[in-house]
PDB file of C-alpha atoms in Angstrom:
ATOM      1  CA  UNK A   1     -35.569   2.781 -14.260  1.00  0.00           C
ATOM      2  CA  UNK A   2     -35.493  -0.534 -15.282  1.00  0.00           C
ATOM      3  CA  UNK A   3     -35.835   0.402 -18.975  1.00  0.00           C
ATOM      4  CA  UNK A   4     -32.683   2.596 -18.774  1.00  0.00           C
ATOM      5  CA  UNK A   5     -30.828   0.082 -17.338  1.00  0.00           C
ATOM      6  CA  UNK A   6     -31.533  -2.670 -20.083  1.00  0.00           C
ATOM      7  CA  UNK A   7     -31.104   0.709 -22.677  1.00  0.00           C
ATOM      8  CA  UNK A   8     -27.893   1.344 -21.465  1.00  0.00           C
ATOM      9  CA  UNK A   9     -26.337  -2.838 -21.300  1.00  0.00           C
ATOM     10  CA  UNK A  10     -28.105  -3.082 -25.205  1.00  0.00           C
ATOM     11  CA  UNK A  11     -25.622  -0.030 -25.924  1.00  0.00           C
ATOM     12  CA  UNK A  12     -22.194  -1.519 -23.944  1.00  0.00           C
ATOM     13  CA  UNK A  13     -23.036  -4.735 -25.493  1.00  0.00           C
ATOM     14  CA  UNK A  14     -23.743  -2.924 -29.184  1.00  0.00           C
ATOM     15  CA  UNK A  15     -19.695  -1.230 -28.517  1.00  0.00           C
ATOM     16  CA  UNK A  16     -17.968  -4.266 -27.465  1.00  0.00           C
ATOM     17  CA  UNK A  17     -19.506  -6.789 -30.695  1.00  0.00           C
ATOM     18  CA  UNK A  18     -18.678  -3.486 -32.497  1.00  0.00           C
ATOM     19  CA  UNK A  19     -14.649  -4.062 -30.877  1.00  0.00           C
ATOM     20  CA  UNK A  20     -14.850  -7.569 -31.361  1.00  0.00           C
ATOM     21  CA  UNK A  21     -16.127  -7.615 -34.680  1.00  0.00           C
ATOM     22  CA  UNK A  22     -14.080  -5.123 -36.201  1.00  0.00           C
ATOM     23  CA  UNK A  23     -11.934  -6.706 -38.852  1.00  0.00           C
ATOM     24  CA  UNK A  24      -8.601  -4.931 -36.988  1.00  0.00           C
ATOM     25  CA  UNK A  25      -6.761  -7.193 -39.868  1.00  0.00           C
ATOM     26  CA  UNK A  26      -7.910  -4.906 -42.690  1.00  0.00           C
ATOM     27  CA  UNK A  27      -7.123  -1.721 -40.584  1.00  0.00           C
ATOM     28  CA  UNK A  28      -3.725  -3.055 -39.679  1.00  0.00           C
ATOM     29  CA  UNK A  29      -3.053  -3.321 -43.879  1.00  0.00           C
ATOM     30  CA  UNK A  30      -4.220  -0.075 -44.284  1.00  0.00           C
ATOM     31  CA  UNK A  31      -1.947   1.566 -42.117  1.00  0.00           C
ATOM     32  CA  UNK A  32       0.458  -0.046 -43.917  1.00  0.00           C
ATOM     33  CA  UNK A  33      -0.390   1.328 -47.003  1.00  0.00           C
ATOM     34  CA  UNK A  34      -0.620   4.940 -45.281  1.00  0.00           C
ATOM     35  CA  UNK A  35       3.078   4.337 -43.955  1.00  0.00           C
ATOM     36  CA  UNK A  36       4.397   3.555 -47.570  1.00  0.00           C
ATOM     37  CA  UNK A  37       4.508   7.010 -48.828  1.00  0.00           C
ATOM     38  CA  UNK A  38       6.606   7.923 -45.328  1.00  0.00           C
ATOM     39  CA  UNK A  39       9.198   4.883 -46.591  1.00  0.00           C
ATOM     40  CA  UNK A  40       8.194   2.874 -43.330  1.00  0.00           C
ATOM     41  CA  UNK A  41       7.070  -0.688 -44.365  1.00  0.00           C
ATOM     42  CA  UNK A  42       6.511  -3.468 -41.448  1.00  0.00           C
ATOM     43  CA  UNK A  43       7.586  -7.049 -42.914  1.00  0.00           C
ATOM     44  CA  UNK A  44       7.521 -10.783 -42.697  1.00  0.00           C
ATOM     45  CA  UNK A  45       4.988 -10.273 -39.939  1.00  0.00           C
ATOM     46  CA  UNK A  46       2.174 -12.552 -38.697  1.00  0.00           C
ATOM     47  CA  UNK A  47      -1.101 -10.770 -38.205  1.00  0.00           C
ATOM     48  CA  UNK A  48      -3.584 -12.390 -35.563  1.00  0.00           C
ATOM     49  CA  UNK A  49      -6.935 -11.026 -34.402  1.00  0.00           C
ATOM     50  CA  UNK A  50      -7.523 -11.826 -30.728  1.00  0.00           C
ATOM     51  CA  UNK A  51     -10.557 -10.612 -30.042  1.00  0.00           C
ATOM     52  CA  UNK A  52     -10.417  -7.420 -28.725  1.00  0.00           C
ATOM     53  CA  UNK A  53      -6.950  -6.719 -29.593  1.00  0.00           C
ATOM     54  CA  UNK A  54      -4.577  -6.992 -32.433  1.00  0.00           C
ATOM     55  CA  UNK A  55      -0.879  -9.102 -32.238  1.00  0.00           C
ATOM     56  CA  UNK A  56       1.403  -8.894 -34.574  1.00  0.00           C
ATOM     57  CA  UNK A  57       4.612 -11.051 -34.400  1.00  0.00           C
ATOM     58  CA  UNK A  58       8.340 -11.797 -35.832  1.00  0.00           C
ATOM     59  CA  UNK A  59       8.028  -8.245 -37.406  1.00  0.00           C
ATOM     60  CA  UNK A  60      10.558  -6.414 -39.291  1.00  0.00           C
ATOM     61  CA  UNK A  61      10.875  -2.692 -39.709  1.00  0.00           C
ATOM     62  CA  UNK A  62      12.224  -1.138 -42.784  1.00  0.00           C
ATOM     63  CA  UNK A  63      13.299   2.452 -42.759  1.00  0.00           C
ATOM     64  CA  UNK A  64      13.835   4.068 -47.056  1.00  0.00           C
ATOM     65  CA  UNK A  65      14.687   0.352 -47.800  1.00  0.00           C
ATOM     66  CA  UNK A  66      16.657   0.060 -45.231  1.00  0.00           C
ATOM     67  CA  UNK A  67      16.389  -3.015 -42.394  1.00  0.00           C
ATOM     68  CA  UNK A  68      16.575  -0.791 -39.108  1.00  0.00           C
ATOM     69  CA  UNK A  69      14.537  -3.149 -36.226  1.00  0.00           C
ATOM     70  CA  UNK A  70      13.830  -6.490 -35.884  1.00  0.00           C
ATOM     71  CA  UNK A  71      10.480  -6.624 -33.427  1.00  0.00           C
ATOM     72  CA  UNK A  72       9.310  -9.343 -31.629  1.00  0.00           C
ATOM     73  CA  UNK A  73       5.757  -8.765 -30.404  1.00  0.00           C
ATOM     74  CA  UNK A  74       3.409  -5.872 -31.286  1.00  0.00           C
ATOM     75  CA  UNK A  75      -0.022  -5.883 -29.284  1.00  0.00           C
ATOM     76  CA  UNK A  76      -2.300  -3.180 -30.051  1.00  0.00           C
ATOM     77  CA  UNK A  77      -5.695  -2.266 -27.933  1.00  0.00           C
ATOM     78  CA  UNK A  78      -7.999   0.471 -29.950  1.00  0.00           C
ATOM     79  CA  UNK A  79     -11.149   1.161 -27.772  1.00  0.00           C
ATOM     80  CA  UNK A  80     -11.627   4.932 -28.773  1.00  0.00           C
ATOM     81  CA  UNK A  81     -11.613   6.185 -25.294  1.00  0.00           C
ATOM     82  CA  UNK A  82      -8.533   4.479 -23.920  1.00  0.00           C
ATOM     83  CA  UNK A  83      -6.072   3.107 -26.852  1.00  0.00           C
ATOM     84  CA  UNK A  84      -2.726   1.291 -26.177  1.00  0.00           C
ATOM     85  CA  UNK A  85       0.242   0.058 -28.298  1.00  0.00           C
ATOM     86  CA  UNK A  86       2.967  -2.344 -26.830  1.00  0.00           C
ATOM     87  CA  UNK A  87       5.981  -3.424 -28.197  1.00  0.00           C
ATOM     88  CA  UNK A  88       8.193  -5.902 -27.033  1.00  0.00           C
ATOM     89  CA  UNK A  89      11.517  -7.815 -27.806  1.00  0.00           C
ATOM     90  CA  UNK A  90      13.024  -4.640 -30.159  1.00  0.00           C
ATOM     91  CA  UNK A  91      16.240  -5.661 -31.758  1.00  0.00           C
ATOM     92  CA  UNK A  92      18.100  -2.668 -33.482  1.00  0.00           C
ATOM     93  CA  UNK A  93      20.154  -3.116 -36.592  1.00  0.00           C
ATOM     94  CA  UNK A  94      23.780  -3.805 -36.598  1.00  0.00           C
ATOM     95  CA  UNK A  95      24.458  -0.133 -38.329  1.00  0.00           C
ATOM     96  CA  UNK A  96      22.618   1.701 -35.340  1.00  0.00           C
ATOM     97  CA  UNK A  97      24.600  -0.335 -32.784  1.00  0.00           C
ATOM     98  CA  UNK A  98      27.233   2.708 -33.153  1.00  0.00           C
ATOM     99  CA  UNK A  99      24.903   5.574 -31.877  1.00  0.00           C
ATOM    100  CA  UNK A 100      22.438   3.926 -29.874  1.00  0.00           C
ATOM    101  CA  UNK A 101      21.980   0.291 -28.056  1.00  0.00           C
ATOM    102  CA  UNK A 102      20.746  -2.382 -29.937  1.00  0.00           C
ATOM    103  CA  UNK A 103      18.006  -3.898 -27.636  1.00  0.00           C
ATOM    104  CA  UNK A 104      14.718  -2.478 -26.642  1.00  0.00           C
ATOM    105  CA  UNK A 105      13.209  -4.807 -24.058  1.00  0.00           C
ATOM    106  CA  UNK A 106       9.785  -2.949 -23.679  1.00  0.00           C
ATOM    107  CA  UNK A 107       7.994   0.356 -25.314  1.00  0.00           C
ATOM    108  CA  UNK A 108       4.218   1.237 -24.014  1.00  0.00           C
ATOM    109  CA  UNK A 109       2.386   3.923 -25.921  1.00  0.00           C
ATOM    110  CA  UNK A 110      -1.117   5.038 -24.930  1.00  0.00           C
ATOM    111  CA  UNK A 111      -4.113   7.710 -25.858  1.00  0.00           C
ATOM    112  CA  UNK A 112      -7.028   8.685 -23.830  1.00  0.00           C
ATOM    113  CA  UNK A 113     -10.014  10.406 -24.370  1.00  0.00           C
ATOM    114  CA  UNK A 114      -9.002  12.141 -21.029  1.00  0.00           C
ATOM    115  CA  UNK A 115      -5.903  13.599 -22.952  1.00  0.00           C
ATOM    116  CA  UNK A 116      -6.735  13.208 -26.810  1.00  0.00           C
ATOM    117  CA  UNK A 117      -4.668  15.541 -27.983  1.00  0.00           C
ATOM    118  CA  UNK A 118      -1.296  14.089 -26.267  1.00  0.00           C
ATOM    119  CA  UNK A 119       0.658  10.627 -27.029  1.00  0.00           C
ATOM    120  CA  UNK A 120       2.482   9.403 -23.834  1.00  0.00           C
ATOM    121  CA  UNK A 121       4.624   6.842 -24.453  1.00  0.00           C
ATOM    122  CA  UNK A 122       7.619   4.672 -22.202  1.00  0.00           C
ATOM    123  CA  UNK A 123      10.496   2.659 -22.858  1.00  0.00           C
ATOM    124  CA  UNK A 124      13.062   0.696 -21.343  1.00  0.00           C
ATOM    125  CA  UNK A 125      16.040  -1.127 -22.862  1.00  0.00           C
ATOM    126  CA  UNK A 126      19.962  -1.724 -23.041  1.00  0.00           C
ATOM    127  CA  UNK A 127      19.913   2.584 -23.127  1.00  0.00           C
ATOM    128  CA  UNK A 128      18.118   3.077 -19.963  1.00  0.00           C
ATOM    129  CA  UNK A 129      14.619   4.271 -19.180  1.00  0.00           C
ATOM    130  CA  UNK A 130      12.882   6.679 -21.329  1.00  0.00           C
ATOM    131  CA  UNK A 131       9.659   8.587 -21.205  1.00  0.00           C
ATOM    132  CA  UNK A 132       7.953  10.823 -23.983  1.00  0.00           C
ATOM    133  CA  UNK A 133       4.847  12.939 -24.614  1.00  0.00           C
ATOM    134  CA  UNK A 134       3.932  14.185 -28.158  1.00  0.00           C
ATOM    135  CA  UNK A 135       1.792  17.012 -28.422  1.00  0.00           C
ATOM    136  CA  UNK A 136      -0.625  16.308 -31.616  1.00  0.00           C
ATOM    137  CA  UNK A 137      -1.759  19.610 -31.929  1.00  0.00           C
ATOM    138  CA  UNK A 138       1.493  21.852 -31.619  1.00  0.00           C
ATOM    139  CA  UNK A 139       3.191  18.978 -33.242  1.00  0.00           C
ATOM    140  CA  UNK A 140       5.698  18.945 -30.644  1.00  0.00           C
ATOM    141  CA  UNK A 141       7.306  16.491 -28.425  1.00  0.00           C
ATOM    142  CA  UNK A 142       9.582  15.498 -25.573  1.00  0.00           C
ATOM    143  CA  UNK A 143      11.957  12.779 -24.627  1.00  0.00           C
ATOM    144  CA  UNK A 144      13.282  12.289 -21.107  1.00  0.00           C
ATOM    145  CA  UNK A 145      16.130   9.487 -20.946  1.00  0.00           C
ATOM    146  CA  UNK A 146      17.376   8.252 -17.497  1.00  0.00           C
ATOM    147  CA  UNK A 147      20.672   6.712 -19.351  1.00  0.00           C
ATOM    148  CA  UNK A 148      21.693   3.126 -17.998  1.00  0.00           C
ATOM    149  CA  UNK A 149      25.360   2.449 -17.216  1.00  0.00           C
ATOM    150  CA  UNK A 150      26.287   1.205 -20.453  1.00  0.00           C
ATOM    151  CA  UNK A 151      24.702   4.000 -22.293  1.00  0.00           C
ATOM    152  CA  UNK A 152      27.208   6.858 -20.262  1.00  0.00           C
ATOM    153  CA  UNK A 153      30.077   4.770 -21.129  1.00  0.00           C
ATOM    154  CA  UNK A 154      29.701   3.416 -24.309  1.00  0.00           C
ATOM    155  CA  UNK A 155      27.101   5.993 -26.171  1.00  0.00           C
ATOM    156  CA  UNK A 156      28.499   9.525 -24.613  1.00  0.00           C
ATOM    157  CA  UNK A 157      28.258  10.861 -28.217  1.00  0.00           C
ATOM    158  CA  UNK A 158      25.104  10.552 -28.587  1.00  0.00           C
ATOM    159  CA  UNK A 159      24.074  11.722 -24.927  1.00  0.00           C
ATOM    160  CA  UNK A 160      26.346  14.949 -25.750  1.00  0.00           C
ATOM    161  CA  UNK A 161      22.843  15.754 -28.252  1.00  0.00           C
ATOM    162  CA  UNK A 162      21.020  15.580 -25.353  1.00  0.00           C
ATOM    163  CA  UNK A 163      20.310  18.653 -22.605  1.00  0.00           C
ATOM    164  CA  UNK A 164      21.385  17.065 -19.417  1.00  0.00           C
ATOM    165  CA  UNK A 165      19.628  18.009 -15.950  1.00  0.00           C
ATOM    166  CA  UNK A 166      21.214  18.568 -12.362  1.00  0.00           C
ATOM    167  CA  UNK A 167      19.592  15.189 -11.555  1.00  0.00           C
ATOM    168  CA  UNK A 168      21.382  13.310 -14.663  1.00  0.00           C
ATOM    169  CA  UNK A 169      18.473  12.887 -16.703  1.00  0.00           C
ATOM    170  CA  UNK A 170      18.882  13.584 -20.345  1.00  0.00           C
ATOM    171  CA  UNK A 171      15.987  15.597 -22.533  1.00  0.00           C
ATOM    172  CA  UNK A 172      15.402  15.865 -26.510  1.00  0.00           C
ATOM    173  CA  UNK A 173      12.820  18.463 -27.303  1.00  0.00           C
ATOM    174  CA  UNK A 174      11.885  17.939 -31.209  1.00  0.00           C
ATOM    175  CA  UNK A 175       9.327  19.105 -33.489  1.00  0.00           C
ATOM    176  CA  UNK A 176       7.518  17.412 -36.340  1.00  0.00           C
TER     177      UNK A 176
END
């Protein structure tokens, strides 16, 4: 018994100098690279390696050329079995401010091996609250926005693209 025990801390020890080790720098520049053929490049950022995690800061988000978000914090957890991206401090630019509030204080999107084959993912902002789940498989996905004051006065056009419920929460069903 004892044998198995030691067997099995070699192995959790073996996965997390594996984590730590990895060089999540490199990976983070080649995602990069596999964004650049979808027109999505991620500028003037600061990379650091934390350990377990990767932070990237003072990012900007570029759209077919085009400056669309300024992003404050990026913090991303890969583990395999349980993986996590946060992004904080989301400033939209000025030319989106017409269809959609600029500011997106917090967005949380996670994986688990529980549920690999589904991206759940939550926001909140100037626009509300808003909750998502992308199927991977069907290539499918869903968007439920509980609008915030602002967004039903100011933003009504682009709510009116949105199916509304009896209990005032908007949906966006798309497919990719």
């Amino acid at each position: 018994m004892k044998k198995i025990g030691l067997f099995l801390l070699y192995i959790v020890l073996f996965l997390a100098a594996l984590l730590f080790f990895t060089p999540k720098e490199n990976l983070y520049y080649y995602a990069e690279e596999q964004l650049k053929p979808l027109h999505v490049v991620i500028g003037y950022e600061d990379v650091v390696d934390e350990g377990f995690t990767l932070s990237v800061h003072h990012a900007s988000l570029y759209v077919q050329k085009i400056k669309s978000a300024d992003i404050g914090k990026i913090n991303l957890a890969v583990f395999g079995f349980y993986n996590r991206l946060d992004v904080e401090n989301v400033v939209l630019d000025t030319t989106f401010e017409q269809f959609f509030p600029p500011i997106i204080e917090h967005l949380e999107v996670k994986q688990t091996i529980f549920d690999p084959l589904n991206v759940y993912a939550v926001a909140h902002g100037d626009f509300g609250e808003a909750e998502a789940s992308v199927n991977l498989v069907d290539r499918n996905g869903t968007v439920y926005v509980t609008p915030s004051k602002m967004m039903t006065k100011r933003y009504r056009n682009t709510l009116r693209q949105l199916r509304r419920s009896k209990e005032g929460v908007y949906s966006y069903v798309f497919k990719f």
